[in-house]
Coordinates of C-alpha atoms and ligand atoms in Angstrom, one line a residue:
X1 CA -13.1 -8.6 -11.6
X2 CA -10.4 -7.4 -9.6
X3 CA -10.0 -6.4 -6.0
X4 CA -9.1 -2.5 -5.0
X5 CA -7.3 -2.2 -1.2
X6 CA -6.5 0.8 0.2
X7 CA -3.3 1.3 2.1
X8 CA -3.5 3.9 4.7
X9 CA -2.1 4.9 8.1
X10 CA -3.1 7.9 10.1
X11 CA 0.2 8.8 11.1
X12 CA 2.6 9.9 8.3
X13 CA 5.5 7.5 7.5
X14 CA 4.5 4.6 8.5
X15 CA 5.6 2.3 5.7
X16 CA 2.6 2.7 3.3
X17 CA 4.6 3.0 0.3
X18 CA 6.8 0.8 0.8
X19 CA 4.5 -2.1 1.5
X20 CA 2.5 -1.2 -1.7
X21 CA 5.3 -1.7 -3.6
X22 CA 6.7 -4.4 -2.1
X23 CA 3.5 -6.4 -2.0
X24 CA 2.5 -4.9 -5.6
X25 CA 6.1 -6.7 -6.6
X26 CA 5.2 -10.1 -5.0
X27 CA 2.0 -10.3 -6.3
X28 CA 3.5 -9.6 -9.7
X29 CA 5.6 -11.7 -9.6
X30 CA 3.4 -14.1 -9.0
X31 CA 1.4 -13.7 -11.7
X32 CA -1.0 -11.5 -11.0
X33 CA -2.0 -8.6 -13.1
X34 CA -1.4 -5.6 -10.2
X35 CA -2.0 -1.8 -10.7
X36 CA -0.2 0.4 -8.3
X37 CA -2.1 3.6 -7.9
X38 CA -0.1 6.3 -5.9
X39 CA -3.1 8.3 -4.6
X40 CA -0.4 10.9 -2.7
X41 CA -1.4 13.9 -5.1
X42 CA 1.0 16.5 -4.9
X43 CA 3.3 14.2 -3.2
X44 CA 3.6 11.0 -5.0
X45 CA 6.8 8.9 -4.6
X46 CA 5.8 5.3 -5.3
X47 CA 7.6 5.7 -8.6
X48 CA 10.5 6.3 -6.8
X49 CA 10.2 3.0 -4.6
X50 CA 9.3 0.8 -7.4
X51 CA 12.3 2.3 -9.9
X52 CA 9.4 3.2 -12.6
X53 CA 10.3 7.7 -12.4
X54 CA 10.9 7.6 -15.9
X55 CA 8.1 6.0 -16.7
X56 CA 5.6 7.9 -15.9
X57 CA 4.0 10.3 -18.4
X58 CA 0.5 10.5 -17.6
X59 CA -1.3 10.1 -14.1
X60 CA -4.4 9.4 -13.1
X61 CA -6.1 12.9 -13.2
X62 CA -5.2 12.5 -16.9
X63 CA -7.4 9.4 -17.4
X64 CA -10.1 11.0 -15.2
X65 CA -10.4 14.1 -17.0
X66 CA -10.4 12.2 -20.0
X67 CA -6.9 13.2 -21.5
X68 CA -5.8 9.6 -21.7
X69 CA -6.8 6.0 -21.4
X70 CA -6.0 4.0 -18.3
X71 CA -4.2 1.5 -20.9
X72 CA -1.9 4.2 -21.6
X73 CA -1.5 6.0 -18.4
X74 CA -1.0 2.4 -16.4
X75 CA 3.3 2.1 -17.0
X76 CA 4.5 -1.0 -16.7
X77 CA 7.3 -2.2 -14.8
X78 CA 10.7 -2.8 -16.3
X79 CA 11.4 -6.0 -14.8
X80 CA 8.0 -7.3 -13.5
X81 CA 5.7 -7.8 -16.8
X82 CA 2.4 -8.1 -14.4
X83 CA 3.2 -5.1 -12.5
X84 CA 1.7 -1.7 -13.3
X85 CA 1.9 1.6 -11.8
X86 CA -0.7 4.5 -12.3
X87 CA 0.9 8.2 -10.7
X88 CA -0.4 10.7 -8.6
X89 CA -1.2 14.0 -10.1
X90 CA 1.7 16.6 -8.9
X91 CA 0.1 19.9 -9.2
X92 CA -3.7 19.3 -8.4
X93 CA -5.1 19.1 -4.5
X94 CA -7.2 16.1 -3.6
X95 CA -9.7 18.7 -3.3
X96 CA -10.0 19.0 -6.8
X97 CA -11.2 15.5 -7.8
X98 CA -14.5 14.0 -7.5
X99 CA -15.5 11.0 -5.0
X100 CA -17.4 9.8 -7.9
X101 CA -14.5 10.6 -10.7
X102 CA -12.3 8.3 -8.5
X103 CA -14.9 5.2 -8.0
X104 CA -15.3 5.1 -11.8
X105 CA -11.5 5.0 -12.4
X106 CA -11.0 2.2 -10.1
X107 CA -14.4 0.4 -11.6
X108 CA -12.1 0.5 -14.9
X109 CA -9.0 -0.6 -12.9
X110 CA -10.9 -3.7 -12.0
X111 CA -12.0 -4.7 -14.6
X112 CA -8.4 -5.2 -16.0
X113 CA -6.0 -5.6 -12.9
X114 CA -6.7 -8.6 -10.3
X115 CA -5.5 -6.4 -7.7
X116 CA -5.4 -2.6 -7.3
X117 CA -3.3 -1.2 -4.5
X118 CA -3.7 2.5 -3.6
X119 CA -1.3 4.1 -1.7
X120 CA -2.7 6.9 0.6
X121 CA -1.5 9.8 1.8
X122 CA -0.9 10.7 5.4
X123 CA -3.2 11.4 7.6
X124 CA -7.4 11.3 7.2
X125 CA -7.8 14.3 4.9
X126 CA -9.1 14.6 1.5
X127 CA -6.8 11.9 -0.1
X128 CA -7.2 9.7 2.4
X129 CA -11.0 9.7 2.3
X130 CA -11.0 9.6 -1.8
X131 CA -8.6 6.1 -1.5
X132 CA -11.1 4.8 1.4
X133 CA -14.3 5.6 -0.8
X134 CA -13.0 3.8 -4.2
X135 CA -11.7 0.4 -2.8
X136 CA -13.6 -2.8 -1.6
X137 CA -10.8 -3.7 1.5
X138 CA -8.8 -1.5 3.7
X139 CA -4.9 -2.3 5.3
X140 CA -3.5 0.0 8.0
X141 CA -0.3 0.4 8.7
X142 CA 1.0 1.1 11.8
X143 CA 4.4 0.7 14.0
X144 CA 4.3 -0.3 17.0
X145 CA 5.0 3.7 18.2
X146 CA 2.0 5.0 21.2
X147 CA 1.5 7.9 18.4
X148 CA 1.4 5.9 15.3
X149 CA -0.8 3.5 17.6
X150 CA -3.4 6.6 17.7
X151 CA -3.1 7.4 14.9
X152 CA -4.0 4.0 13.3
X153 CA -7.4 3.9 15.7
X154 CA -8.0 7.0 14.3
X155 CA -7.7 6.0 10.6
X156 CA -10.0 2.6 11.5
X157 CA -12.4 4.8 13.0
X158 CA -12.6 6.9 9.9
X159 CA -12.9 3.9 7.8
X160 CA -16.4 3.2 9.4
X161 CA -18.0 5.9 7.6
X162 CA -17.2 3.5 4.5
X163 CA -19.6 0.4 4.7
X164 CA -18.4 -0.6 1.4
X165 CA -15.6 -1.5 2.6
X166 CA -15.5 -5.6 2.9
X167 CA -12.1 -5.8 5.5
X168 CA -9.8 -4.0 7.1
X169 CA -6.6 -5.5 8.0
X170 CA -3.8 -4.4 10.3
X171 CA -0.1 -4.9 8.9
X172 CA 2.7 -4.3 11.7
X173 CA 5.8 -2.4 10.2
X174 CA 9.3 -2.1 11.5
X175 CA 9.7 -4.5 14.0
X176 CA 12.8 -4.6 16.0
X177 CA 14.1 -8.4 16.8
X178 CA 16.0 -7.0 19.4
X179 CA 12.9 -6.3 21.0
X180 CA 12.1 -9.5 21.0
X181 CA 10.6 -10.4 24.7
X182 CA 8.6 -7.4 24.0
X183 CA 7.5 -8.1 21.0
X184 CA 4.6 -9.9 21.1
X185 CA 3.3 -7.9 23.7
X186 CA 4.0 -5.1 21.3
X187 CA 2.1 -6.5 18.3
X188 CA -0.6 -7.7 20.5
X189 CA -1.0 -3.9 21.7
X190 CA -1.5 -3.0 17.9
X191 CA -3.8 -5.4 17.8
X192 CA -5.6 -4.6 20.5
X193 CA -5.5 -0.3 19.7
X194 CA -6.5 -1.0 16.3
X195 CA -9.1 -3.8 16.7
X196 CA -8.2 -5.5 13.3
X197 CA -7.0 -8.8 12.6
X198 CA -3.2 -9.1 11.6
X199 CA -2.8 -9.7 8.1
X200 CA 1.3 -9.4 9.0
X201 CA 4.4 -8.6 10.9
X202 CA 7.4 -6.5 8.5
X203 CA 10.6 -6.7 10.2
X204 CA 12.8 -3.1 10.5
X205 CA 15.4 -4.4 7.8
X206 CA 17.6 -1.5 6.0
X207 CA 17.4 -3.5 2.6
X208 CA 13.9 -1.4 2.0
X209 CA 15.6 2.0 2.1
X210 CA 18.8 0.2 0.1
X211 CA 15.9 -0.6 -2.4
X212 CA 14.6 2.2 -2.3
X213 CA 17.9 4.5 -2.9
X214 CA 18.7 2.0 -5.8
X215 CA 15.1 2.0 -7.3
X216 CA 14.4 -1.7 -7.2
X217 CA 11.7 -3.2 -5.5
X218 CA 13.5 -5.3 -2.4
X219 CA 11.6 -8.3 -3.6
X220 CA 14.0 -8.6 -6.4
X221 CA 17.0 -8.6 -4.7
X222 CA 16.1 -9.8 -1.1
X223 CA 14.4 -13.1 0.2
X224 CA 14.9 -12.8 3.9
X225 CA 13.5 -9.9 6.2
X226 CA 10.5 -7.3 4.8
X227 CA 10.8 -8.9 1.4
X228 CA 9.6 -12.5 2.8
X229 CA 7.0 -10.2 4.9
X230 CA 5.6 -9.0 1.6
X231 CA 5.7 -11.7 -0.3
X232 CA 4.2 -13.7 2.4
X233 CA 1.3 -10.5 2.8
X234 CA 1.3 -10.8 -1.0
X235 CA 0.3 -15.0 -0.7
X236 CA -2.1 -13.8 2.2
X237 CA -4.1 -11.4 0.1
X238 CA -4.7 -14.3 -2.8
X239 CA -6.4 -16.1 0.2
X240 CA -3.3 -18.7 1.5
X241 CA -2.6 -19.4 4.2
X242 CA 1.1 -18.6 5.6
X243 CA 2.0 -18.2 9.2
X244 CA 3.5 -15.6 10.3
X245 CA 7.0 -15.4 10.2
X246 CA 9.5 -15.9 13.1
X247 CA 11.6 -13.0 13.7
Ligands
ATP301 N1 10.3 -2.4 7.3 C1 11.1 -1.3 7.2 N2 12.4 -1.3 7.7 C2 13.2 -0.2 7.5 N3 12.8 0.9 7.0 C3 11.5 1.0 6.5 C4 10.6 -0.1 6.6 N4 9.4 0.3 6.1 C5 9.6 1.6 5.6 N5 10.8 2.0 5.9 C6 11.4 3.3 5.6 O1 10.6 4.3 6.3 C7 10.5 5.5 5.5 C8 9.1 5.8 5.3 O2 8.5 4.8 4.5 P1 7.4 5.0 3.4 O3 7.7 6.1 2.5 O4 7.0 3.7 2.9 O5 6.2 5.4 4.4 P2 4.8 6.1 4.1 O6 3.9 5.6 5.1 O7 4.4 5.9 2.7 O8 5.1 7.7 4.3 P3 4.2 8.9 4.0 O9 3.1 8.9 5.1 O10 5.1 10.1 4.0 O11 3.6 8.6 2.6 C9 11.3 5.2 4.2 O12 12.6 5.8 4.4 C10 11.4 3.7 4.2 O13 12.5 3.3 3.5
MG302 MG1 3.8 7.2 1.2

């Protein structure tokens, strides 16, 4: 049986997409059989990031409402065989699906996927709290920003009101080296705001926008910078242990 994580942020922008599709990546490549869910309804883009647009036929709304299976709705990625993604519906509101509808569809994601990464929308709306109430372990992400900072308490409080939820982890996007003296302040202020454990540090590095303008995910191209973040996140998650990375 798999694991489900939701990846969420408070503030908007943060990074969520790309860390579920670079980490998706890494654990795929790895070897383990990873679902992708895009749970941005209305606004999906995680198909963008990971290069799959022309994939994608059917989302999950389809499989919910019973149009499709999730066999047929997961798409699989061109170059990674383990890596699958499952879309966002684009003209439905969050509003419109069930709590329940979306804990059954990641009960079936389970039971074929070894991990199940749901990217959620900005913000602690309707999306957000339909991600938190389907998965078994939460990650924020957060920059080191005052206001994404906030945000991120925010989000953690919110997560409270899901006891299912077994962790919550804080991941640390767009660090600046040149920051450096400050840095560990800085990432020991996220720590602090949030009041999570670190489960990693992704370096600002430009290759994740080159990735995602050429639709591949960065760990295919990159080894140094984010992609070593995620990969390292990716390790992390399968219960290794890997310092974190010097900057
Ligand atoms: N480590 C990084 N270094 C440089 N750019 C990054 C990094 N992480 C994300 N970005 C860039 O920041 C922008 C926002 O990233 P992304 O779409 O992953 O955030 P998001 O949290 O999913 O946003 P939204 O809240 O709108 O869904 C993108 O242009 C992305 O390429
Ligand atoms: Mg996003």
């Amino acid at each position: 049986m798999g694991t489900a994580y939701v990846v969420a942020s408070g503030k908007g922008g943060t990074g969520k997409t790309s860390l579920v599709a670079g980490v998706g990546a890494a654990l795929a490549a790895a070897g383990h059989r990873t679902l992708c869910i895009d749970a941005d309804i209305g606004l999906r883009n995680l198909d963008i990031v990971l290069g799959m647009t022309d994939r994608v036929l059917m989302n999950f709304a389809d499989v919910i409402e019973g149009r499709c299976t999730l066999e047929k709705a997961a798409a699989q990625h061109p170059q990674l065989q383990q890596l699958y993604l499952l879309t966002a519906p684009m003209s439905l509101s969050p509003g419109q699906i069930q709590a329940e509808q979306m804990r059954t569809l990641l009960q079936k994601a389970r039971e074929q996927f070894a991990f199940c990464l749901l990217d959620a929308p900005a913000g602690i709306g309707s999306g957000f709290r339909l991600s938190a109430s389907s998965a078994d372990r939460a990650i924020i992400v957060t920059t080191t920003d005052s206001s994404s900072l906030r945000d991120a308490q925010r989000a953690v409080m919110e997560l409270s009101e899901y006891p299912q939820l077994r962790s919550k982890h804080l991941v640390v996007n767009r660090v600046e080296k040149r920051l450096l003296r400050k840095l560990h302040r800085n990432i020991d202020d996220a720590i602090d705001t949030a009041g999570l454990p670190l489960i990693g540090v992704v370096p600002e590095d430009e290759k994740v926008r080159l990735a995602t303008n050429r639709e591949v995910p960065v760990i295919l191209t990159e080894s140094g910078g984010a992609a070593r973040a995620y990969t390292n996140i990716a390790a992390r998650l399968c219960g290794r242990r890997v310092p974190l990375m010097r900057l």
